[in-house]
Amino acid sequence: EQEDISTFRQEFLSFLPYDRMQFFAKQPKEVRLEIYNYLSPQEMAEVFQHLEQEDIPMYVDEMSPFFVADMLADMYADDAVDILNQLRKEQVASLLTIMDVQAAREIKELLYYEEHTAGSLMTTEFIAINENQTVRSAMYILKKEAPEAETIYYIYVTNRYKQLVGVVSLRDLIVSDDDTMISEIVNDRIVTVSVEEDQEDVARKMRHYDFLALPVVDYQHHLLGIITVDDVMDVMEEEASEDYSKLAAVSETERTDDNPFVAARKRLPWLIILLFLGMCSATLIGKFEATLEQVAILAVFIPLIAGMAGNTGTQALAVVVRSIATGEMDTEQKRKLVFREAGTGLITGAVCGVLVTGIVFVWHGHLFLGILVGISILTTLAIATLAGAVVPLLMHRFNIDPAVASGPFITTINDMISILVYFGLATAFMSYLI
Amino acid sequence: EQEDISTFRQEFLSFLPYDRMQFFAKQPKEVRLEIYNYLSPQEMAEVFQHLEQEDIPMYVDEMSPFFVADMLADMYADDAVDILNQLRKEQVASLLTIMDVQAAREIKELLYYEEHTAGSLMTTEFIAINENQTVRSAMYILKKEAPEAETIYYIYVTNRYKQLVGVVSLRDLIVSDDDTMISEIVNDRIVTVSVEEDQEDVARKMRHYDFLALPVVDYQHHLLGIITVDDVMDVMEEEASEDYSKLAAVSETERTDDNPFVAARKRLPWLIILLFLGMCSATLIGKFEATLEQVAILAVFIPLIAGMAGNTGTQALAVVVRSIATGEMDTEQKRKLVFREAGTGLITGAVCGVLVTGIVFVWHGHLFLGILVGISILTTLAIATLAGAVVPLLMHRFNIDPAVASGPFITTINDMISILVYFGLATAFMSYLI
């Protein structure tokens, strides 16, 4: 028994933390229950930092609460908060009660911040010094605090009110003489994030300015915590995955190991909404049944026209959503973008319209039908492109996440517009068609 | 004049590099031409490292080649390569000829690697030591090489054949005694990337293992360079943007400040392909003109059925493309995923089919029409979901980027499938419809 444990530990601990997690997550429950006995809370903490968020409640329920509390106390506070955010309220409260008091206090401070804000990403384990000291004494503090700090590569300089005044990188410390004053090498052009800032903005700042950590401050510029680059990479992945899923109208919580029933349950809400929107287009065509009965060939071009409207709408939507996501736009830029999309829609509509007129004429030998389909394509593409741009901009204006206006949603809306245009024109100029 | 320059320099250099780029990129050409005279090549290098890739050729053409060569020589080699990759072949050759010999040699080594591989991302400005020395002497080397190295936070340990044997973080050095041997603190569980590895895999490794830099090695494990986290963040942004654009069938090179003609030119290739695919669906419906003439009401449900097929196909596509992008899948997992999607398609198809049958019956009072539309929805959704999953998996199997199978593409394919199913069934059971 004892020998088994030591063999397991030797093998397991020779992996890197991420690989330990991979191994752990693949084990069946019986084996996991043994692993909890073989590892210390500190060792288990490293595994937990890399686990999939959704699986965490399951594992926590398998473990002794005291073990979990020790494990959380041993993590950086921001990682502990990530774990606690996955658990039930009562569970969080009871874990915090049995936890080491100091660790619980730090965690409670962070739990207070809303998800997806800078506050929820930051950790309080940073190194801060004041500027009236030498490089030598700063290095002394740094060595002392290194085991606790999440990064030792930036040292933040605060005044006596704990307000952030500058930053010194370890690089600066290393290349300076021991007797240099911190005030001589401190960098006071600091990029900070406000504690309530959205995580997407934090990620953008980190990526633009190429820092390894960003300090988080409140309105009075007090230093509250730091956000490290590893957490920002996770945010980038999360946000990209979210935008991508929304464009395709899939839930971002869907996982490839969900069974078909779970996957269907996650997709059906979207599909049912789209089904009802689709019934609206059907009703719309129903209004033109008389036209259809007289000129059945009109039906032939419905999917073409509706499809093209959907395609251009999705293109415009994607361009606009992406440009909202990657940078701030002022009103002037938004206005320009709308005009730009209107112009683009007219040009693509004209090109596709002329092409279609030609093809239909050659194929059916019916010039007027060709012109009708061509003009419908021109009109529809112009309107659909504009709609694809305006809808997300309006949503953004009213603080709704524009990515919610997914491709299928815009496509279905544009289906209806295209039907109205196509059958409207056909009915009006019926005499030329028969 | 002289005073103007010094005022400008003082103001400009008080910004952070990213903000200097922002300011620079907003200036008209006349002002830019003056700025080139006001700044040193080193200062201009910092601006260039943050510029949009597409704008680089324009700026380079405005500058003296000697200035550009000095500027490139002053950058980290990987950043210089990024710039050179945007320029014409003759331009690159002539810049390398007039450049500092040592810098040109380093750059030439990197230019050799293909774009989007680890080799093209890496820089050769890393710090490597051997393990038979003390922390003190390692720190001495580190201080000496710090001004040149892209990161000083990881020091790589190589043997006498220049093969990578381990890594020491600056954190480890700082907290160790000066007389400790490097061999005692070296970490030999190293995560490396191979020089030919795809940049997406590099980004995934960096994100999983939470390192600030990854060493790049060849097949004999020689240390060739390092990739730093700031470059990986740019890769993540680029790849996410690319996948998103492809899902919506837009070119990833499209920018919101393109004029309508440029934007239309970038979107038209996609739209014209989709137009021809749409003409195929039209031809397909044309084959059923006789059926349509007898039962005009059939046309009413075309957009609904085609639309739902497109929607489920896009959902399945997005789930599969994302899971290919975020992790490796073995054959067994792919097989499971296909069965999963088949099941999901059947379930969502059954639910939507029953719903539609009910609605059409209540609305039109025509039970058989309802059943026909319902069965078409069931069949179409099952096939469309499967197609949405199988197409990207097949593309991945044949080394085609699965993201190329964009939403609109899958949607148009699924349009055709749905028409075939719907009109096929309607024609077969015509007698019940009239």
XYZ file of N, CA, C and O in Angstrom, chain A residues 163 193-197 216-224:
60
model
N -1.635 54.673 -3.025
C -1.945 54.981 -4.416
C -0.777 54.585 -5.306
O 0.384 54.763 -4.943
N -5.743 49.343 -15.217
C -7.140 49.078 -15.531
C -7.971 49.382 -14.299
O -7.507 49.210 -13.182
N -9.179 49.875 -14.556
C -10.056 50.162 -13.437
C -10.743 48.864 -13.024
O -10.985 47.978 -13.834
N -11.038 48.760 -11.736
C -11.520 47.502 -11.163
C -12.833 47.035 -11.788
O -13.132 45.842 -11.819
N -13.611 47.975 -12.353
C -14.895 47.585 -12.929
C -14.834 47.363 -14.439
O -15.838 47.082 -15.072
N -13.642 47.523 -15.009
C -13.499 47.408 -16.455
C -13.833 46.002 -16.941
O -13.570 45.010 -16.262
N -4.445 46.874 -11.171
C -5.865 47.229 -11.103
C -6.052 48.276 -10.011
O -5.583 48.087 -8.890
N -6.711 49.383 -10.348
C -6.869 50.472 -9.375
C -8.341 50.856 -9.234
O -9.154 50.535 -10.100
N -8.666 51.533 -8.140
C -10.023 52.067 -7.992
C -10.031 53.530 -8.440
O -9.038 54.021 -8.986
N -11.144 54.228 -8.208
C -11.249 55.597 -8.723
C -10.256 56.555 -8.095
O -9.894 57.555 -8.679
N -9.823 56.245 -6.859
C -8.823 57.115 -6.223
C -7.403 56.638 -6.506
O -6.463 57.042 -5.842
N -7.282 55.744 -7.495
C -5.973 55.249 -7.913
C -5.257 54.426 -6.849
O -4.029 54.300 -6.862
N -6.025 53.842 -5.898
C -5.403 52.902 -4.966
C -5.139 51.595 -5.698
O -5.988 51.124 -6.447
N -3.992 51.007 -5.425
C -3.643 49.730 -6.060
C -4.380 48.596 -5.348
O -4.183 48.358 -4.161
N -5.265 47.909 -6.095
C -6.072 46.845 -5.489
C -5.553 45.460 -5.803
O -5.730 44.526 -5.023
